PDB file of N, CA and C in Angstrom:
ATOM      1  N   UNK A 878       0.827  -1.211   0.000  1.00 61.00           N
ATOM      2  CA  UNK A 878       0.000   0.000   0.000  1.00 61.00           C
ATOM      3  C   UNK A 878       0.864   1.264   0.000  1.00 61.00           C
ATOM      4  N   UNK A 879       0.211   2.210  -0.858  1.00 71.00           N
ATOM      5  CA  UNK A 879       1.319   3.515  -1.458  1.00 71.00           C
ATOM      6  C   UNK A 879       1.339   3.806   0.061  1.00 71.00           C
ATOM      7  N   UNK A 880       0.341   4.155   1.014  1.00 81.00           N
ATOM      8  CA  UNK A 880       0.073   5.287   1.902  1.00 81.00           C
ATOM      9  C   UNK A 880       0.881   4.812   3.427  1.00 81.00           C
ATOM     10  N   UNK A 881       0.919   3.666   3.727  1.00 85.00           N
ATOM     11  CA  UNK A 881       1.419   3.199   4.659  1.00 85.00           C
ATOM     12  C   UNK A 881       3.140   2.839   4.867  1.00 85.00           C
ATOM     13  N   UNK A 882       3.691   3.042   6.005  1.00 90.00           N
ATOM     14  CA  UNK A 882       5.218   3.686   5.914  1.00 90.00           C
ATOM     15  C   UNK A 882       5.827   2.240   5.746  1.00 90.00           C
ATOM     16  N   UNK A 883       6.926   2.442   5.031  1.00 94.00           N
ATOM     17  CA  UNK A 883       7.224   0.743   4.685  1.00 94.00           C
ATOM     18  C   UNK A 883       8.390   0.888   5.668  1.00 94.00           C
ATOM     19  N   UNK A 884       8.740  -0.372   6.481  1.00 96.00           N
ATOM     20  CA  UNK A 884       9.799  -1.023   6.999  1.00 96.00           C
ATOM     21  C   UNK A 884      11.179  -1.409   6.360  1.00 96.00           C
ATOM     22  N   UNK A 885      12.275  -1.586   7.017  1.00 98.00           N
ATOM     23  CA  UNK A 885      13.619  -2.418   6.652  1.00 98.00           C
ATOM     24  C   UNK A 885      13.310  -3.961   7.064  1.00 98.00           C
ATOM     25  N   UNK A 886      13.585  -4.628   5.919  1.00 98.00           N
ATOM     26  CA  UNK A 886      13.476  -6.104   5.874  1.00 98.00           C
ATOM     27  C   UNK A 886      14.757  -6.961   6.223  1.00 98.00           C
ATOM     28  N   UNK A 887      15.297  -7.748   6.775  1.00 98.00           N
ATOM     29  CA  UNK A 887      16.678  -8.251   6.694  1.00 98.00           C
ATOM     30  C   UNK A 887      16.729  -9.640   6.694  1.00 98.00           C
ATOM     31  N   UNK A 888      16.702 -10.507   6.041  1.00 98.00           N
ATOM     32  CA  UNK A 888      17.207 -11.917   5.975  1.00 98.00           C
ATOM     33  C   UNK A 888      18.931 -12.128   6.353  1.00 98.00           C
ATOM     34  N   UNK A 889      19.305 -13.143   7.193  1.00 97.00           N
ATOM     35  CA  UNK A 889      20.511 -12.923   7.724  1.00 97.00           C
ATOM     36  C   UNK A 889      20.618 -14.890   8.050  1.00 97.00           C
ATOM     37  N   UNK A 890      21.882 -15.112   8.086  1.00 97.00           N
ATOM     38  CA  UNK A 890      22.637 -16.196   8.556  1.00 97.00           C
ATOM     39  C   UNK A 890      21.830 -17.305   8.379  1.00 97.00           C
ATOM     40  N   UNK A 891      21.506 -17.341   6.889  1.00 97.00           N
ATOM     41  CA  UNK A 891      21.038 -18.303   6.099  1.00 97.00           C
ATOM     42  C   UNK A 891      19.643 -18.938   6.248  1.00 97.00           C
ATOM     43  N   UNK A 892      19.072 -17.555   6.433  1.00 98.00           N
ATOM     44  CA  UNK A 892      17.261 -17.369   6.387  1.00 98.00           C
ATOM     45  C   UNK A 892      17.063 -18.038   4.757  1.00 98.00           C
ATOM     46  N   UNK A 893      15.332 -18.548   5.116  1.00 97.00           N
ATOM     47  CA  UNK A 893      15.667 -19.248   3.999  1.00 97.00           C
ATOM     48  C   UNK A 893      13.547 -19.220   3.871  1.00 97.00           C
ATOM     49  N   UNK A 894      12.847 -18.314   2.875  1.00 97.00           N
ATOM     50  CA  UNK A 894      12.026 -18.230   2.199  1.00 97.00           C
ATOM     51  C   UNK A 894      11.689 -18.680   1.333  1.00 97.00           C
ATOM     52  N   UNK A 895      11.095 -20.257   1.463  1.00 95.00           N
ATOM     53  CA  UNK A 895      10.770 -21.261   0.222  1.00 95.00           C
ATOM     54  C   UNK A 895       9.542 -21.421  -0.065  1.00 95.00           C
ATOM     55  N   UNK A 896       9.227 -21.025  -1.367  1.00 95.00           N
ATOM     56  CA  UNK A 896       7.609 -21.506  -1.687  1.00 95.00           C
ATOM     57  C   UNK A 896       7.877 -22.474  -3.234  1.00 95.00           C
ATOM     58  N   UNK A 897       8.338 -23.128  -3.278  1.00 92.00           N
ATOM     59  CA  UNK A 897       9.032 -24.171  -4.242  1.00 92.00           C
ATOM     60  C   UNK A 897       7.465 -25.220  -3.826  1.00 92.00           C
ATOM     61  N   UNK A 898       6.972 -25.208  -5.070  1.00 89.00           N
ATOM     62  CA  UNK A 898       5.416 -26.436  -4.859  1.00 89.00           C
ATOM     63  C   UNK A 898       5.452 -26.802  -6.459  1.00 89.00           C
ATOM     64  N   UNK A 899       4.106 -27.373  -6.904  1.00 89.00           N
ATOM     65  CA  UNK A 899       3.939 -28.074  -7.932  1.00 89.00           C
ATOM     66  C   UNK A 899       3.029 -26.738  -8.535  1.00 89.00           C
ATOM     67  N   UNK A 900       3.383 -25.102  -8.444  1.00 83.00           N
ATOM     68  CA  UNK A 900       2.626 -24.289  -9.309  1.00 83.00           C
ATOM     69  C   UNK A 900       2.191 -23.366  -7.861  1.00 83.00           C
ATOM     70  N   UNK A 901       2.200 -21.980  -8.349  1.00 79.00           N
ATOM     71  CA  UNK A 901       1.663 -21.036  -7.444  1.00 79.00           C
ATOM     72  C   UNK A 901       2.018 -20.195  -6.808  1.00 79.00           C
ATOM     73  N   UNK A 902       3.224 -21.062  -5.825  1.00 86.00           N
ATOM     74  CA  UNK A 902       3.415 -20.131  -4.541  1.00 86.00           C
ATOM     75  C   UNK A 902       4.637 -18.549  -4.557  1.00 86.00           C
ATOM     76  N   UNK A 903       3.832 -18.159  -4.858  1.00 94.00           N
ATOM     77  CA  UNK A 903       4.557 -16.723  -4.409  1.00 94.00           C
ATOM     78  C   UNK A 903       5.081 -15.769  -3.101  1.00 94.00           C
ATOM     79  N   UNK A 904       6.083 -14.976  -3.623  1.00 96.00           N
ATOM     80  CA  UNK A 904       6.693 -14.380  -2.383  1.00 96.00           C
ATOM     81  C   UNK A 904       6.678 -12.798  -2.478  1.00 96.00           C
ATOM     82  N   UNK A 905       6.535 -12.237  -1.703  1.00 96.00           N
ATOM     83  CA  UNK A 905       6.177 -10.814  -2.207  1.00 96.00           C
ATOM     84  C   UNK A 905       6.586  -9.605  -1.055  1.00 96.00           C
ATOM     85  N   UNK A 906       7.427  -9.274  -1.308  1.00 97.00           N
ATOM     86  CA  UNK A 906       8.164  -7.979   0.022  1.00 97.00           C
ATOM     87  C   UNK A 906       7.611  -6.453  -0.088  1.00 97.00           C
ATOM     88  N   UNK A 907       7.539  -6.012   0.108  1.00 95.00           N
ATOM     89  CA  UNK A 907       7.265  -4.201   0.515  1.00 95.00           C
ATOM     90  C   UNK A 907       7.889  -3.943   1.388  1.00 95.00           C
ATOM     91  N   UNK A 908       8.862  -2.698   1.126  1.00 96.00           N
ATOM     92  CA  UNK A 908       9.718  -2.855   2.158  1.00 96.00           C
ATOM     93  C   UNK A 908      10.345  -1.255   1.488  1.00 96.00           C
ATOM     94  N   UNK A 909      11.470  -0.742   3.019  1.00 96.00           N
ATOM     95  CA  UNK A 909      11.649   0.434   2.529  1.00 96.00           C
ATOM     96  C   UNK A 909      13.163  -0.001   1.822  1.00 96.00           C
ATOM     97  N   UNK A 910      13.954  -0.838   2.971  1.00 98.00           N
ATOM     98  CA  UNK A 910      15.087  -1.504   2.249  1.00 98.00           C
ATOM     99  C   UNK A 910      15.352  -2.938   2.593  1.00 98.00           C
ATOM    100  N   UNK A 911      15.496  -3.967   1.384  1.00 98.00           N
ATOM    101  CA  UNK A 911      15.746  -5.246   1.703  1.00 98.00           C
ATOM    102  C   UNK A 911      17.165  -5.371   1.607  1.00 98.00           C
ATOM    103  N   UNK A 912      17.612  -6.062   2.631  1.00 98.00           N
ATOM    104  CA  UNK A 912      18.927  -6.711   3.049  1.00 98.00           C
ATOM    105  C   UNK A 912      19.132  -8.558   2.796  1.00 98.00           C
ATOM    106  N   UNK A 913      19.686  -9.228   2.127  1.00 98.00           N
ATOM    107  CA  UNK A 913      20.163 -10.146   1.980  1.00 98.00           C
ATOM    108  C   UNK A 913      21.632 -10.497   2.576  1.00 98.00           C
ATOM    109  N   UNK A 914      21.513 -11.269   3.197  1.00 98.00           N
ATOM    110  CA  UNK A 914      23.071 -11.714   3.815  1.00 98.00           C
ATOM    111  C   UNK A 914      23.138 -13.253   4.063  1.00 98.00           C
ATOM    112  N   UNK A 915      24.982 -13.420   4.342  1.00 97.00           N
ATOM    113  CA  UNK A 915      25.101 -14.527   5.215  1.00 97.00           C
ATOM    114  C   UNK A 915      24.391 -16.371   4.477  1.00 97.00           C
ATOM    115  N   UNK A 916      24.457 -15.939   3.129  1.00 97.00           N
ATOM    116  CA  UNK A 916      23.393 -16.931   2.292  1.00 97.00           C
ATOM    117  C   UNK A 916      21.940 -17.540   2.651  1.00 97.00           C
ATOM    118  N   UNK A 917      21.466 -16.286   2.630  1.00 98.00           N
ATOM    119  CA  UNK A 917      19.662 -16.336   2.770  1.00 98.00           C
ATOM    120  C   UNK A 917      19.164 -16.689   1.455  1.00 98.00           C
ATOM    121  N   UNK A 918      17.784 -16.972   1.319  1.00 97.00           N
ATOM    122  CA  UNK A 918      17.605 -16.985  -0.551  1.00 97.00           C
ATOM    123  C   UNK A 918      16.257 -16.467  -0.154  1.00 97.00           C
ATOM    124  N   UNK A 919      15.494 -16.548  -0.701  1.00 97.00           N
ATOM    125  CA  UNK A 919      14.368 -16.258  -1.297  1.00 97.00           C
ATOM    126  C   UNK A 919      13.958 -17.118  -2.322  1.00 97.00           C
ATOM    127  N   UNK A 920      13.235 -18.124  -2.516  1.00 95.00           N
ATOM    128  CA  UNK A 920      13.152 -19.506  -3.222  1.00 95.00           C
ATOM    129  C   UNK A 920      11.806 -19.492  -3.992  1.00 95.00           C
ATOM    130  N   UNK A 921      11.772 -19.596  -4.937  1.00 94.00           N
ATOM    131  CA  UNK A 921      10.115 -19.997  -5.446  1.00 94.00           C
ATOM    132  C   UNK A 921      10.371 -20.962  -6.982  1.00 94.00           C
ATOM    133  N   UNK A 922       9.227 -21.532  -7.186  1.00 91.00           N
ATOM    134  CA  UNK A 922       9.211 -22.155  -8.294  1.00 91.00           C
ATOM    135  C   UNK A 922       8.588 -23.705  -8.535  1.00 91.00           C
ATOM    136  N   UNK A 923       8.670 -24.282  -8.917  1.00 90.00           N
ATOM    137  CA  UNK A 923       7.982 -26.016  -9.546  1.00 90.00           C
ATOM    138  C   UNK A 923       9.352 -26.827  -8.806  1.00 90.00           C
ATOM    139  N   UNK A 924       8.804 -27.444  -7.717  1.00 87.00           N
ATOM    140  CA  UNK A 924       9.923 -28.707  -7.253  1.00 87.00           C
ATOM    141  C   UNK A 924      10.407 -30.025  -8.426  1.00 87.00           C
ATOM    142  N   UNK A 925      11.057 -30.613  -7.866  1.00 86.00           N
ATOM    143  CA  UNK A 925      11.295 -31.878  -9.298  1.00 86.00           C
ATOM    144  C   UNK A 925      10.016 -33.051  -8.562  1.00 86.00           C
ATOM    145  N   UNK A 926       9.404 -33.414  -9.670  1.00 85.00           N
ATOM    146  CA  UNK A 926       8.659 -34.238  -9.265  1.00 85.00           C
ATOM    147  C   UNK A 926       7.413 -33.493  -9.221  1.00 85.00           C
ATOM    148  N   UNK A 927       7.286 -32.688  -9.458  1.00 87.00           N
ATOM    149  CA  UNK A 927       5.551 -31.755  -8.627  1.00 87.00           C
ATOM    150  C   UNK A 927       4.800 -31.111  -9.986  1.00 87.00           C
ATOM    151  N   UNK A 928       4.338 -30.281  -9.757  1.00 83.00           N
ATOM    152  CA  UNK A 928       3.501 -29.704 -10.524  1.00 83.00           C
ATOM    153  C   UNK A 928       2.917 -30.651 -12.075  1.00 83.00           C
ATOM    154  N   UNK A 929       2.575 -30.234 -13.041  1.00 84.00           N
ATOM    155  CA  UNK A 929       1.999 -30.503 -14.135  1.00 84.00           C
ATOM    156  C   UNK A 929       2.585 -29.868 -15.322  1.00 84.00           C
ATOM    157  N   UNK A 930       2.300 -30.272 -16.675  1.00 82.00           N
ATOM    158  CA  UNK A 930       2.636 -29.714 -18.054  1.00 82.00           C
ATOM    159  C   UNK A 930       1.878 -28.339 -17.968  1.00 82.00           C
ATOM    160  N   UNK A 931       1.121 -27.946 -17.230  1.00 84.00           N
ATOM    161  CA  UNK A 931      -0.185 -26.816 -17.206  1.00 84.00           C
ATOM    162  C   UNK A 931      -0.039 -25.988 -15.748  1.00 84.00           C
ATOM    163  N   UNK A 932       1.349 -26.242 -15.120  1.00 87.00           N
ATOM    164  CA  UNK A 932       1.372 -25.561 -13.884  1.00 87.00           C
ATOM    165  C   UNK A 932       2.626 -24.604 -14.228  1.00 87.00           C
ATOM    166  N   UNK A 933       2.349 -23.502 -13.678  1.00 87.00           N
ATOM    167  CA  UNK A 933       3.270 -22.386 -13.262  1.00 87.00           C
ATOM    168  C   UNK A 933       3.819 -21.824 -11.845  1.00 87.00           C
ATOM    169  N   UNK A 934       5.125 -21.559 -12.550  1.00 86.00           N
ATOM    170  CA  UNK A 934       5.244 -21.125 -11.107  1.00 86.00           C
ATOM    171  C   UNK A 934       4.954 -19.617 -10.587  1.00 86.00           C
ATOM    172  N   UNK A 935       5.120 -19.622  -9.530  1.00 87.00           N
ATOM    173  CA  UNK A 935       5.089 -18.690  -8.632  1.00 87.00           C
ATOM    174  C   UNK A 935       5.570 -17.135  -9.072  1.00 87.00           C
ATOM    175  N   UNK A 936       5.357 -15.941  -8.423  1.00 92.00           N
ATOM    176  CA  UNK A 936       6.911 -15.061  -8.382  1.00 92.00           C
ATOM    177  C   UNK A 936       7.284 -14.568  -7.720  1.00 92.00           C
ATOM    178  N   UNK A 937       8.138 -13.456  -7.578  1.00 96.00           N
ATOM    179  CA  UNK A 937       8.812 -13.243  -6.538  1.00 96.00           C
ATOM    180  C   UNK A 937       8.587 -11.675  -7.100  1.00 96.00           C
ATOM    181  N   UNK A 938       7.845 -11.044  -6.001  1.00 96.00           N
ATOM    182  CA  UNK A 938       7.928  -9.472  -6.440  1.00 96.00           C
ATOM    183  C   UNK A 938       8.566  -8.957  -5.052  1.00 96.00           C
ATOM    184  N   UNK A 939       9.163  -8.039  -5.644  1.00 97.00           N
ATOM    185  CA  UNK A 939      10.456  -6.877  -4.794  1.00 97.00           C
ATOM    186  C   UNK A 939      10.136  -5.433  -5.006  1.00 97.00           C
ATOM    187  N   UNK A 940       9.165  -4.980  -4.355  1.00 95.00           N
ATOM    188  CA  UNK A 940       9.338  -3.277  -4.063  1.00 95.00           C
ATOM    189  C   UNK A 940       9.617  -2.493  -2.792  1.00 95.00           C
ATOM    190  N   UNK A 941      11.185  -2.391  -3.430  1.00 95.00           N
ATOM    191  CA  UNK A 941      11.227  -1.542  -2.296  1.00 95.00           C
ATOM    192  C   UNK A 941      11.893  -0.508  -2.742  1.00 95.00           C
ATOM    193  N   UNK A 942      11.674   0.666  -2.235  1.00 94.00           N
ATOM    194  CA  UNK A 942      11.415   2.327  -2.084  1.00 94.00           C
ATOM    195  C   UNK A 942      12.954   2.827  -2.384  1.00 94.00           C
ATOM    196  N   UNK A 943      13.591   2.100  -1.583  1.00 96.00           N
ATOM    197  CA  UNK A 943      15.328   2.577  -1.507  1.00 96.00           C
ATOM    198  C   UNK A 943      16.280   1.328  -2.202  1.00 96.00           C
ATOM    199  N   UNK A 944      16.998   0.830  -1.297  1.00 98.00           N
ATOM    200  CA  UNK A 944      17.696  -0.401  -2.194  1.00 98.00           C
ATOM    201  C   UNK A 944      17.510  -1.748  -1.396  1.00 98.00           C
ATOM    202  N   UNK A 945      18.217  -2.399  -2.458  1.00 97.00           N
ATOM    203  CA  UNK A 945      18.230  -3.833  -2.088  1.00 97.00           C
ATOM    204  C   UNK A 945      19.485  -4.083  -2.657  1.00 97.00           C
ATOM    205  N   UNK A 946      19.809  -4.843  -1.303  1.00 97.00           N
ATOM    206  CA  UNK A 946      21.248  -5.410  -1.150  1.00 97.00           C
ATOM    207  C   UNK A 946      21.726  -6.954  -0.650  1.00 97.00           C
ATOM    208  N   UNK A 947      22.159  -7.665  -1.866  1.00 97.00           N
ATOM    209  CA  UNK A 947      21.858  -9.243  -1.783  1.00 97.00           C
ATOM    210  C   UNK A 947      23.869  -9.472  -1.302  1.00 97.00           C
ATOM    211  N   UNK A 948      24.388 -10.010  -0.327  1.00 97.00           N
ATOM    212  CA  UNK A 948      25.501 -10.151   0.172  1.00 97.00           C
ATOM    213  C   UNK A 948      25.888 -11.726   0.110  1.00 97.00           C
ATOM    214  N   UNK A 949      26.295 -12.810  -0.436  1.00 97.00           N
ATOM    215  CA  UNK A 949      26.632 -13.694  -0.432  1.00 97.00           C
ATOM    216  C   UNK A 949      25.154 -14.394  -0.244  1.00 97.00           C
ATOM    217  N   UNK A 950      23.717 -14.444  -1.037  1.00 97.00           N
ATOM    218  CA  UNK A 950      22.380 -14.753  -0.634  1.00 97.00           C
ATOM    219  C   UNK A 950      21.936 -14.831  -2.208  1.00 97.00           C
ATOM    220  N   UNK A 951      21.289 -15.311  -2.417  1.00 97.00           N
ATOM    221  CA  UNK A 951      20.790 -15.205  -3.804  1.00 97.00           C
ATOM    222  C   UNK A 951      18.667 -14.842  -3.534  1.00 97.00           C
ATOM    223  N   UNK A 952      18.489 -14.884  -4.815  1.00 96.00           N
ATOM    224  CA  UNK A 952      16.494 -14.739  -5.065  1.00 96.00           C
ATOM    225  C   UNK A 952      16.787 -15.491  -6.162  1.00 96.00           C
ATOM    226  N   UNK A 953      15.739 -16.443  -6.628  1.00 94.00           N
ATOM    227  CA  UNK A 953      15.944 -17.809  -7.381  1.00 94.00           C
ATOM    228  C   UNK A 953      14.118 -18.068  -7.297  1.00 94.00           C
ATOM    229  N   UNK A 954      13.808 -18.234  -8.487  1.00 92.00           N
ATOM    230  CA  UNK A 954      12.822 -18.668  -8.942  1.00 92.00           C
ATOM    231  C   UNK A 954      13.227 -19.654 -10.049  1.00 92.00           C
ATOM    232  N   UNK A 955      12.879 -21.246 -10.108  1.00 89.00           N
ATOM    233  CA  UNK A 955      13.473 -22.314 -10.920  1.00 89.00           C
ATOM    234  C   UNK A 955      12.366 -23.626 -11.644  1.00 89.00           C
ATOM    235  N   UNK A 956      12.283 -23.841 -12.344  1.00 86.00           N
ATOM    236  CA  UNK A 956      11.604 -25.261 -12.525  1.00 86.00           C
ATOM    237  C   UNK A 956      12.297 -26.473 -12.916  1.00 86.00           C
ATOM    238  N   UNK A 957      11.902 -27.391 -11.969  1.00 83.00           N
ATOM    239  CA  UNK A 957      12.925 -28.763 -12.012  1.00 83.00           C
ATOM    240  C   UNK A 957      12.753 -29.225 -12.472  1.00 83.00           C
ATOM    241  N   UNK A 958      13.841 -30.212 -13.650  1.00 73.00           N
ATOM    242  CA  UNK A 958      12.644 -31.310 -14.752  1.00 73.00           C
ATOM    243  C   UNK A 958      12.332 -32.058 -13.361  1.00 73.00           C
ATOM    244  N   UNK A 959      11.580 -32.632 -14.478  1.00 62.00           N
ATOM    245  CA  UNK A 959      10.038 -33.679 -13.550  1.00 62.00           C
ATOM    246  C   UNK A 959      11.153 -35.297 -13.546  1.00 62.00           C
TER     247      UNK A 959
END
């Protein structure tokens, strides 16, 4: 929401945000600044074995206001063969 004051986000010492399914799951930040460290990820996408020929994955939306700073951490959205 435009109107409401956004926060600092920090993933640290290998935080780990997985929505990896067979189609869907999304991840979604608002934030004033996101911090990545210490190999955190941020994960989304079709596991091996899961979803369908007719499934999609997920995404991963990132707004934030100031910066974002990924330090030895990755954001990874993937589909596994089956």
């Amino acid at each position: 929401p435009d109107r409401i004051a956004r926060a600092n986000v920090a993933l640290t010492n290998g935080a780990l945000v997985d929505v990896t399914a067979g189609g869907g799951g999304e991840i979604a930040i608002a934030a004033r600044n996101l911090d990545l460290s210490a190999g955190s990820r941020l994960q989304a996408g079709i596991g091996a074995g899961l979803g369908s020929a007719q499934a999609q994955a997920g995404k991963i939306d990132i707004q934030a206001s100031e910066d974002v700073t990924l330090q030895d951490s990755s954001i990874r959205n993937s589909v596994a063969a089956s």
